[in-house]
Short mmCIF file of C-alpha atoms in Angstrom, two decimals:
data_model
loop_
_atom_site.label_atom_id
_atom_site.label_comp_id
_atom_site.label_asym_id
_atom_site.label_seq_id
_atom_site.Cartn_x
_atom_site.Cartn_y
_atom_site.Cartn_z
CA UNK A 1 -35.41 32.73 67.66
CA UNK A 2 -31.94 31.93 68.52
CA UNK A 3 -29.68 33.63 66.07
CA UNK A 4 -27.27 31.63 64.05
CA UNK A 5 -23.55 31.87 65.16
CA UNK A 6 -21.19 34.23 63.05
CA UNK A 7 -18.17 32.39 61.43
CA UNK A 8 -14.87 33.46 60.83
CA UNK A 9 -14.40 34.56 57.11
CA UNK A 10 -10.98 33.18 56.96
CA UNK A 11 -11.27 29.80 58.77
CA UNK A 12 -14.86 29.25 58.34
CA UNK A 13 -15.19 28.20 61.92
CA UNK A 14 -17.10 29.71 64.67
CA UNK A 15 -15.74 32.43 66.76
CA UNK A 16 -14.06 31.51 70.09
CA UNK A 17 -15.63 31.42 73.16
CA UNK A 18 -15.27 34.51 75.55
CA UNK A 19 -13.00 32.68 77.82
CA UNK A 20 -10.70 32.18 74.54
CA UNK A 21 -10.92 35.50 73.33
CA UNK A 22 -7.19 37.53 72.89
CA UNK A 23 -6.49 38.91 76.11
CA UNK A 24 -6.59 42.61 77.13
CA UNK A 25 -4.52 44.81 74.83
CA UNK A 26 -2.26 45.96 77.57
CA UNK A 27 -0.98 42.36 78.07
CA UNK A 28 -0.09 42.14 74.28
CA UNK A 29 1.90 45.43 74.46
CA UNK A 30 3.35 44.39 77.73
CA UNK A 31 4.90 41.01 76.28
CA UNK A 32 5.65 42.60 72.95
CA UNK A 33 7.63 45.57 74.51
CA UNK A 34 9.54 42.97 77.01
CA UNK A 35 10.69 41.11 73.90
CA UNK A 36 11.49 44.19 72.12
CA UNK A 37 13.60 45.71 75.18
CA UNK A 38 15.59 42.34 75.33
CA UNK A 39 16.93 42.30 71.82
CA UNK A 40 17.68 46.13 71.59
CA UNK A 41 19.55 45.90 74.76
CA UNK A 42 21.85 43.63 73.34
CA UNK A 43 22.90 46.07 70.59
CA UNK A 44 24.55 48.14 73.03
CA UNK A 45 24.93 46.03 76.47
CA UNK A 46 28.30 44.45 75.16
CA UNK A 47 30.18 47.90 74.96
CA UNK A 48 31.39 48.27 78.65
CA UNK A 49 32.23 44.31 78.45
CA UNK A 50 34.78 44.60 75.83
CA UNK A 51 37.98 45.01 78.22
CA UNK A 52 36.97 42.13 80.23
CA UNK A 53 36.37 40.15 76.90
CA UNK A 54 39.73 41.04 75.82
CA UNK A 55 41.54 39.92 79.00
CA UNK A 56 39.50 36.72 79.20
CA UNK A 57 39.46 35.44 76.05
CA UNK A 58 42.57 37.20 74.30
CA UNK A 59 40.30 38.55 71.24
CA UNK A 60 42.14 41.29 69.23
CA UNK A 61 40.91 44.45 67.83
CA UNK A 62 39.08 42.90 64.86
CA UNK A 63 37.37 39.90 67.11
CA UNK A 64 36.30 42.71 69.69
CA UNK A 65 34.63 44.31 66.80
CA UNK A 66 32.82 41.33 65.39
CA UNK A 67 31.44 40.75 68.95
CA UNK A 68 29.45 43.97 68.30
CA UNK A 69 28.93 43.78 64.88
CA UNK A 70 28.29 40.10 64.22
CA UNK A 71 24.83 40.85 66.40
CA UNK A 72 23.82 44.19 64.70
CA UNK A 73 24.47 42.87 61.21
CA UNK A 74 22.81 39.70 61.42
CA UNK A 75 19.80 41.51 63.30
CA UNK A 76 19.48 44.25 60.65
CA UNK A 77 20.19 42.04 57.76
CA UNK A 78 17.40 39.24 58.47
CA UNK A 79 14.78 41.65 59.71
CA UNK A 80 13.03 41.95 56.29
CA UNK A 81 12.80 38.30 56.17
CA UNK A 82 11.60 38.12 59.87
CA UNK A 83 9.00 40.69 59.24
CA UNK A 84 7.71 38.73 55.94
CA UNK A 85 7.67 35.54 57.85
CA UNK A 86 5.41 36.97 60.37
CA UNK A 87 2.82 37.74 57.92
CA UNK A 88 3.09 34.40 56.44
CA UNK A 89 3.60 31.98 59.42
CA UNK A 90 2.13 34.31 62.33
CA UNK A 91 3.32 36.91 64.37
CA UNK A 92 3.00 34.64 67.55
CA UNK A 93 5.02 31.92 65.86
CA UNK A 94 7.72 34.20 64.84
CA UNK A 95 7.92 35.87 68.21
CA UNK A 96 8.22 32.42 70.04
CA UNK A 97 10.79 31.10 67.57
CA UNK A 98 12.94 34.06 67.50
CA UNK A 99 12.98 34.61 71.25
CA UNK A 100 13.69 31.06 71.81
CA UNK A 101 16.79 31.40 69.51
CA UNK A 102 18.04 34.49 71.30
CA UNK A 103 17.61 32.84 74.75
CA UNK A 104 19.61 29.74 73.40
CA UNK A 105 22.01 31.74 71.85
CA UNK A 106 22.62 33.78 75.28
CA UNK A 107 23.42 30.57 76.87
CA UNK A 108 26.23 29.64 74.42
CA UNK A 109 27.76 33.05 74.46
CA UNK A 110 27.61 33.32 78.21
CA UNK A 111 29.68 30.09 78.49
CA UNK A 112 31.90 30.50 75.47
CA UNK A 113 35.31 28.86 75.87
CA UNK A 114 37.00 31.08 73.08
CA UNK A 115 36.30 33.89 70.92
CA UNK A 116 34.83 32.36 68.18
CA UNK A 117 32.14 30.65 69.96
CA UNK A 118 31.19 34.16 71.27
CA UNK A 119 31.24 35.70 67.83
CA UNK A 120 28.96 32.86 66.54
CA UNK A 121 26.70 33.06 69.49
CA UNK A 122 26.21 36.80 69.13
CA UNK A 123 25.34 36.35 65.24
CA UNK A 124 22.63 33.57 66.40
CA UNK A 125 21.25 36.19 68.79
CA UNK A 126 20.99 38.43 66.01
CA UNK A 127 19.09 36.10 64.01
CA UNK A 128 16.71 35.45 67.13
CA UNK A 129 16.31 39.22 67.36
CA UNK A 130 15.53 39.47 63.42
CA UNK A 131 12.64 36.91 63.57
CA UNK A 132 11.45 38.63 66.90
CA UNK A 133 11.74 42.25 66.61
CA UNK A 134 9.11 42.93 63.47
CA UNK A 135 6.53 40.77 65.27
CA UNK A 136 6.71 42.98 68.39
CA UNK A 137 5.56 46.14 66.27
CA UNK A 138 3.15 44.03 64.28
CA UNK A 139 1.65 42.77 67.74
CA UNK A 140 1.14 46.09 69.20
CA UNK A 141 -0.60 47.62 65.95
CA UNK A 142 -2.88 44.56 65.62
CA UNK A 143 -3.97 44.58 69.41
CA UNK A 144 -4.92 48.16 69.74
CA UNK A 145 -7.44 49.64 67.10
CA UNK A 146 -6.16 52.73 64.76
CA UNK A 147 -6.29 56.05 66.36
CA UNK A 148 -5.03 57.92 69.59
CA UNK A 149 -4.63 54.63 71.69
CA UNK A 150 -2.84 53.01 68.88
CA UNK A 151 -0.51 56.01 68.85
CA UNK A 152 0.12 55.87 72.50
CA UNK A 153 0.89 52.10 71.97
CA UNK A 154 3.43 52.89 69.65
CA UNK A 155 5.04 55.47 71.66
CA UNK A 156 5.25 52.95 74.27
CA UNK A 157 7.04 50.39 71.86
CA UNK A 158 9.13 53.18 71.09
CA UNK A 159 10.25 54.29 74.25
CA UNK A 160 10.76 50.83 75.58
CA UNK A 161 12.97 50.18 72.36
CA UNK A 162 14.97 53.25 72.92
CA UNK A 163 15.39 52.40 76.63
CA UNK A 164 16.74 49.13 75.74
CA UNK A 165 19.61 50.86 73.81
CA UNK A 166 19.77 53.57 76.48
CA UNK A 167 20.08 50.88 79.28
CA UNK A 168 23.00 48.97 77.76
CA UNK A 169 25.76 50.92 79.51
CA UNK A 170 24.30 50.95 82.74
CA UNK A 171 23.18 47.19 82.54
CA UNK A 172 26.39 46.04 81.43
CA UNK A 173 28.44 47.99 83.63
CA UNK A 174 26.60 46.81 86.57
CA UNK A 175 26.74 43.30 85.81
CA UNK A 176 30.68 43.39 84.83
CA UNK A 177 31.43 45.39 88.07
CA UNK A 178 29.47 43.22 90.45
CA UNK A 179 29.72 39.68 88.66
CA UNK A 180 31.47 38.98 85.27
CA UNK A 181 31.10 39.99 81.52
CA UNK A 182 29.43 36.67 81.07
CA UNK A 183 26.35 37.72 83.04
CA UNK A 184 25.76 40.40 80.55
CA UNK A 185 24.58 37.50 78.11
CA UNK A 186 23.29 35.03 80.76
CA UNK A 187 21.05 37.57 82.16
CA UNK A 188 18.92 37.11 79.11
CA UNK A 189 18.18 33.33 79.90
CA UNK A 190 15.90 33.99 82.94
CA UNK A 191 14.52 37.05 81.45
CA UNK A 192 13.85 35.39 77.84
CA UNK A 193 12.20 32.18 79.54
CA UNK A 194 9.80 34.30 81.59
CA UNK A 195 8.75 36.34 78.41
CA UNK A 196 8.55 33.10 76.60
CA UNK A 197 5.96 31.71 79.11
CA UNK A 198 3.90 35.02 79.06
CA UNK A 199 3.88 34.84 75.21
CA UNK A 200 2.66 31.40 75.05
CA UNK A 201 0.08 32.31 77.67
CA UNK A 202 -1.18 35.65 76.43
CA UNK A 203 -0.51 35.88 72.76
CA UNK A 204 -2.96 34.72 69.99
CA UNK A 205 -2.20 33.84 66.68
CA UNK A 206 -3.39 36.55 64.16
CA UNK A 207 -4.25 35.96 60.56
CA UNK A 208 -1.81 34.81 58.05
CA UNK A 209 -1.31 35.48 54.38
CA UNK A 210 -2.52 32.25 53.10
CA UNK A 211 -1.17 30.82 49.74
CA UNK A 212 1.96 32.89 49.58
CA UNK A 213 5.44 31.59 49.62
CA UNK A 214 8.40 32.83 51.33
CA UNK A 215 11.04 34.41 48.68
CA UNK A 216 14.00 32.88 49.83
CA UNK A 217 16.19 34.31 46.88
CA UNK A 218 15.42 38.01 47.73
CA UNK A 219 16.02 37.23 51.25
CA UNK A 220 19.54 35.62 50.70
CA UNK A 221 20.48 38.65 48.62
CA UNK A 222 19.28 41.62 50.69
CA UNK A 223 20.69 40.03 53.82
CA UNK A 224 24.24 39.31 52.29
CA UNK A 225 24.18 42.80 50.52
CA UNK A 226 23.36 44.74 53.49
CA UNK A 227 26.02 42.34 55.57
CA UNK A 228 28.65 42.84 53.06
CA UNK A 229 28.00 46.70 52.98
CA UNK A 230 28.25 47.00 56.81
CA UNK A 231 31.46 44.75 56.73
CA UNK A 232 32.96 47.42 54.09
CA UNK A 233 32.30 50.21 56.54
CA UNK A 234 33.78 48.52 59.35
CA UNK A 235 36.92 47.93 57.45
CA UNK A 236 37.41 51.69 57.09
CA UNK A 237 38.70 51.99 60.69
CA UNK A 238 41.52 49.69 60.01
CA UNK A 239 42.05 50.15 56.25
CA UNK A 240 41.13 53.53 55.29
CA UNK A 241 38.39 54.45 52.75
CA UNK A 242 40.21 54.04 49.66
CA UNK A 243 41.93 50.63 50.36
CA UNK A 244 40.91 47.24 48.36
CA UNK A 245 39.86 45.92 51.77
CA UNK A 246 37.20 48.60 52.13
CA UNK A 247 36.05 49.34 48.42
CA UNK A 248 35.77 45.78 47.29
CA UNK A 249 33.09 44.72 50.19
CA UNK A 250 31.22 48.36 49.74
CA UNK A 251 30.97 47.95 46.08
CA UNK A 252 29.80 44.20 46.51
CA UNK A 253 27.31 45.11 48.92
CA UNK A 254 25.93 47.67 46.80
CA UNK A 255 25.89 45.25 43.91
CA UNK A 256 24.30 42.52 45.86
CA UNK A 257 21.41 45.29 46.88
CA UNK A 258 21.15 46.27 43.07
CA UNK A 259 20.38 42.71 41.93
CA UNK A 260 17.66 42.07 44.93
CA UNK A 261 15.92 45.08 43.33
CA UNK A 262 16.14 43.34 39.97
CA UNK A 263 15.11 40.22 41.04
CA UNK A 264 12.25 41.45 43.22
CA UNK A 265 10.96 43.62 40.14
CA UNK A 266 10.35 40.12 38.41
CA UNK A 267 9.28 37.76 41.37
CA UNK A 268 5.48 37.05 41.58
CA UNK A 269 5.57 37.00 45.29
CA UNK A 270 8.67 39.18 46.36
CA UNK A 271 10.09 39.52 49.89
CA UNK A 272 9.56 43.29 49.63
CA UNK A 273 6.93 44.48 46.79
CA UNK A 274 8.55 47.39 45.75
CA UNK A 275 5.37 49.36 45.24
CA UNK A 276 5.40 49.84 48.86
CA UNK A 277 8.16 52.63 48.67
CA UNK A 278 5.42 54.77 46.31
CA UNK A 279 3.86 55.44 49.71
CA UNK A 280 5.51 58.60 50.99
CA UNK A 281 4.49 57.97 54.50
CA UNK A 282 6.59 54.35 54.43
CA UNK A 283 9.55 55.51 52.43
CA UNK A 284 10.29 58.87 54.09
CA UNK A 285 9.41 57.89 57.79
CA UNK A 286 11.96 54.80 57.16
CA UNK A 287 14.46 57.36 55.97
CA UNK A 288 14.14 59.48 58.88
CA UNK A 289 14.27 56.45 61.17
CA UNK A 290 17.35 55.36 59.64
CA UNK A 291 19.11 58.64 59.91
CA UNK A 292 18.19 59.21 63.60
CA UNK A 293 19.32 55.73 64.47
CA UNK A 294 22.85 56.40 62.81
CA UNK A 295 23.16 59.18 65.31
CA UNK A 296 21.34 57.71 68.65
CA UNK A 297 23.02 54.47 68.81
CA UNK A 298 26.76 55.88 68.31
CA UNK A 299 25.60 58.37 70.80
CA UNK A 300 25.60 55.74 73.63
CA UNK A 301 28.92 54.23 72.27
CA UNK A 302 30.79 57.56 72.41
CA UNK A 303 29.25 58.97 75.39
CA UNK A 304 30.31 55.73 77.33
CA UNK A 305 34.03 55.69 76.13
CA UNK A 306 34.16 59.42 76.63
CA UNK A 307 32.67 58.96 80.19
CA UNK A 308 35.41 56.00 80.85
CA UNK A 309 38.48 57.00 78.75
CA UNK A 310 38.47 60.60 79.36
CA UNK A 311 36.66 61.34 82.51
CA UNK A 312 38.01 58.55 84.28
CA UNK A 313 34.49 56.72 84.95
CA UNK A 314 34.10 52.94 86.03
CA UNK A 315 31.80 51.24 83.71
CA UNK A 316 29.13 51.18 86.38
CA UNK A 317 29.66 55.11 86.74
CA UNK A 318 29.53 55.40 83.07
CA UNK A 319 26.08 53.70 83.16
CA UNK A 320 24.64 55.70 85.91
CA UNK A 321 25.78 58.76 84.13
CA UNK A 322 23.83 57.94 81.10
CA UNK A 323 20.62 57.19 83.25
CA UNK A 324 18.91 60.66 83.00
CA UNK A 325 19.43 60.36 79.16
CA UNK A 326 17.58 57.20 79.22
CA UNK A 327 14.77 58.79 80.93
CA UNK A 328 14.60 61.85 78.40
CA UNK A 329 14.00 59.03 75.91
CA UNK A 330 11.33 57.68 77.68
CA UNK A 331 9.50 60.93 78.16
CA UNK A 332 9.97 62.22 75.04
CA UNK A 333 8.36 59.09 73.49
CA UNK A 334 5.76 58.84 75.95
CA UNK A 335 4.67 62.59 75.34
CA UNK A 336 4.94 62.32 71.60
CA UNK A 337 1.20 61.08 71.28
CA UNK A 338 -0.33 63.81 73.07
CA UNK A 339 1.90 66.56 71.38
CA UNK A 340 1.25 64.87 68.12
CA UNK A 341 -2.69 65.46 68.55
CA UNK A 342 -2.11 69.06 68.73
CA UNK A 343 0.86 69.65 66.10
CA UNK A 344 0.61 66.86 63.81
CA UNK A 345 2.89 63.82 63.09
CA UNK A 346 5.24 65.78 60.43
CA UNK A 347 5.68 68.82 62.41
CA UNK A 348 6.64 66.86 65.66
CA UNK A 349 9.03 64.62 63.89
CA UNK A 350 10.80 67.52 62.54
CA UNK A 351 10.87 69.42 65.80
CA UNK A 352 12.02 66.19 67.64
CA UNK A 353 15.05 65.85 65.03
CA UNK A 354 16.01 69.66 65.46
CA UNK A 355 16.33 69.29 69.19
CA UNK A 356 18.33 66.22 68.99
CA UNK A 357 20.85 68.18 66.57
CA UNK A 358 20.74 71.00 69.24
CA UNK A 359 22.07 68.29 71.72
CA UNK A 360 24.70 66.93 69.48
CA UNK A 361 25.86 70.28 68.78
CA UNK A 362 26.15 71.09 72.37
CA UNK A 363 27.86 67.48 73.10
CA UNK A 364 30.58 68.55 70.29
CA UNK A 365 31.82 71.21 72.78
CA UNK A 366 33.07 68.58 75.47
CA UNK A 367 36.39 69.01 76.76
CA UNK A 368 38.84 66.84 78.58
CA UNK A 369 38.12 68.44 82.09
CA UNK A 370 34.18 68.33 81.37
CA UNK A 371 31.57 68.21 84.41
CA UNK A 372 28.83 65.67 84.58
CA UNK A 373 26.27 68.68 84.15
CA UNK A 374 27.60 70.49 81.37
CA UNK A 375 29.07 67.56 79.02
CA UNK A 376 26.88 64.64 79.98
CA UNK A 377 23.68 65.68 81.53
CA UNK A 378 22.32 68.74 79.52
CA UNK A 379 23.11 67.51 76.04
CA UNK A 380 22.33 64.09 76.88
CA UNK A 381 18.71 65.17 77.67
CA UNK A 382 18.40 67.22 74.55
CA UNK A 383 19.63 64.36 72.41
CA UNK A 384 17.65 61.52 73.74
CA UNK A 385 14.52 63.47 74.46
CA UNK A 386 14.56 64.74 70.71
CA UNK A 387 15.11 61.31 69.32
CA UNK A 388 12.11 60.23 71.71
CA UNK A 389 9.88 62.99 70.43
CA UNK A 390 10.75 62.39 66.69
CA UNK A 391 10.75 58.60 66.68
CA UNK A 392 7.07 57.89 67.67
CA UNK A 393 5.59 60.02 64.82
CA UNK A 394 7.95 58.25 62.34
CA UNK A 395 7.09 55.06 63.48
CA UNK A 396 3.40 55.92 63.28
CA UNK A 397 3.61 57.33 60.05
CA UNK A 398 5.24 54.37 58.51
CA UNK A 399 3.02 51.75 60.03
CA UNK A 400 -0.15 53.54 59.18
CA UNK A 401 0.51 53.71 55.60
CA UNK A 402 0.71 49.93 55.35
CA UNK A 403 -2.07 47.38 53.78
CA UNK A 404 -2.92 44.81 56.62
CA UNK A 405 -1.19 42.07 54.65
CA UNK A 406 1.98 44.05 54.72
CA UNK A 407 2.11 44.77 58.34
CA UNK A 408 5.01 42.57 59.29
CA UNK A 409 6.94 43.66 56.43
CA UNK A 410 6.58 47.27 57.37
CA UNK A 411 7.44 46.44 60.96
CA UNK A 412 10.24 44.86 59.62
CA UNK A 413 11.38 47.74 57.51
CA UNK A 414 10.98 50.27 60.54
CA UNK A 415 13.52 48.01 62.54
CA UNK A 416 15.66 47.63 59.86
CA UNK A 417 16.04 51.01 58.89
CA UNK A 418 16.80 51.87 62.92
CA UNK A 419 19.07 48.81 63.44
CA UNK A 420 20.97 49.02 60.26
CA UNK A 421 21.05 53.08 60.71
CA UNK A 422 22.56 52.30 64.13
CA UNK A 423 25.28 49.61 62.76
CA UNK A 424 26.38 51.51 59.82
CA UNK A 425 26.23 54.97 61.66
CA UNK A 426 28.37 53.73 64.42
CA UNK A 427 30.91 52.46 61.79
CA UNK A 428 31.14 55.71 59.94
CA UNK A 429 31.18 57.86 63.06
CA UNK A 430 34.13 55.68 64.70
CA UNK A 431 36.14 56.03 61.57
CA UNK A 432 35.52 60.02 61.68
CA UNK A 433 36.46 60.16 65.08
CA UNK A 434 39.83 58.17 64.28
CA UNK A 435 40.24 60.43 61.22
CA UNK A 436 40.96 63.54 63.63
CA UNK A 437 44.30 64.98 63.81
CA UNK A 438 44.36 63.49 67.38
CA UNK A 439 41.52 61.21 67.13
CA UNK A 440 41.01 58.14 69.28
CA UNK A 441 42.37 54.83 68.20
CA UNK A 442 39.38 52.30 68.96
CA UNK A 443 41.82 49.41 68.43
CA UNK A 444 42.87 50.36 72.01
CA UNK A 445 40.27 49.18 74.77
CA UNK A 446 41.60 49.96 77.89
CA UNK A 447 41.97 52.69 80.62
CA UNK A 448 41.51 56.32 80.42
CA UNK A 449 44.10 57.61 77.88
CA UNK A 450 43.59 61.46 78.29
CA UNK A 451 42.87 64.68 76.54
CA UNK A 452 44.00 63.64 73.08
CA UNK A 453 40.99 61.45 72.30
CA UNK A 454 38.61 64.67 72.68
CA UNK A 455 38.86 66.15 69.35
CA UNK A 456 37.91 62.80 67.71
CA UNK A 457 34.89 62.37 70.01
CA UNK A 458 33.83 66.05 69.38
CA UNK A 459 34.14 65.50 65.46
CA UNK A 460 31.73 62.57 65.70
CA UNK A 461 29.33 64.62 67.65
CA UNK A 462 29.51 67.61 65.04
CA UNK A 463 28.84 65.21 62.18
CA UNK A 464 25.84 63.42 64.02
CA UNK A 465 24.61 66.99 64.40
CA UNK A 466 24.93 67.74 60.65
CA UNK A 467 23.25 64.25 59.80
CA UNK A 468 20.17 65.20 61.92
CA UNK A 469 20.03 68.83 60.48
CA UNK A 470 19.83 67.06 56.98
CA UNK A 471 17.08 64.68 58.14
CA UNK A 472 15.03 67.39 59.62
CA UNK A 473 15.11 69.07 56.15
CA UNK A 474 14.54 66.05 54.41
CA UNK A 475 11.53 65.23 56.36
CA UNK A 476 10.03 68.83 56.25
CA UNK A 477 10.22 68.47 52.48
CA UNK A 478 9.25 64.75 52.17
CA UNK A 479 7.04 63.50 54.99
CA UNK A 480 3.22 63.88 53.91
CA UNK A 481 0.79 65.71 55.97
CA UNK A 482 -1.69 63.03 55.53
CA UNK A 483 -1.44 59.09 55.34
CA UNK A 484 -2.64 57.44 52.47
CA UNK A 485 -2.53 53.43 52.57
CA UNK A 486 -0.69 51.30 50.10
CA UNK A 487 -2.52 48.27 48.88
CA UNK A 488 -0.57 45.65 47.47
CA UNK A 489 -1.72 43.63 44.23
CA UNK A 490 -1.49 39.63 45.41
#
């Protein structure tokens, strides 16, 4: 007898023919990682272009800050919405929509005639990134079965994302030196079109959470809360921590987040089912990712400005100087799955954070006449190698503890924790550096300014080391040894 064909339990249709089956997992991972690299690259790629932007568009201090912050805040603020949208409407759909918006906004930013256009384009880029980035991790975890293979795939995703942040200084310096600051944005266009074509060809749409609606009130509240809180922290640099210009947005942001929690408790289909945080793997791992992100994103900024403003490097030289650190985070992330198989995820996460803390402590001894080997290469390898070792097990724990219907949400949480941690960490640490008795004035974007900048930079690295030591203690006490999946009630 000829067996009856099996039907898909969701759609009731016959399974696809072999020629229409999903592509090989490595193709899916390749496309997802390429998209993640592009959006993370743009978190840091603008740093070295700020002097050129100031000269060309005449932006003041606040405008230059918002060239950076508009992207990070939109990216982090809308990522929970992007993650849930991937569950509801499909990860391929959100990947294509997010990358399309990101690429189009890159065109607008690259040809911006004035500062307002550039800041608006950066915010639109962040919105596209927020739709795209959660889908990338969901694509990776859904394409590769649970176990060692998935851990390796997450390690690759982690490494590529970290490399995007690490490569920002080098890519930005190369483009600014050889071409023009506008190419820092325009280079996204051919890359984005290429990845869009590959995604349309190789990705297959997965199951969606049928019958559920998008929680728009929750999305508006959490986005407004995160953005307002970040704005308040940015204000500390210019107004101080006790001024009304700082306290009002800080308190307003916290109030909006409190209202968000209250609304989510009463909503039938919340953007973030609060019960998911009862899973220790999800809550602890995201806390660890946020703290690691608050230090690692700021590291690229401070190392770049130290190399240029103190050691006198050109933008391209500063980018090249950080290449070994970029390679260290790649090596750490790719080695993590093998080491994790021996030590376990919790032990490796704590160890990696401690290694990174040692690097930050070493970096805090920098001097005005520092050498490449002693003040950039050695500490940079420890800092980024440790972050690479820690982030892979943390991301694995966070995503392994989620129910299938919450995969996009949990991916959004992971990305939100990392990106918002980076944005807030950078804002806090620039304030810390400027508070030193002879600390740097970050309103001055320009040529090398001498040894008086060093104490502020050193203080920022010491504070980062303290944050990471706190994170290591927190992870040692909070992370579970085994992962238990949380199942959300419909």
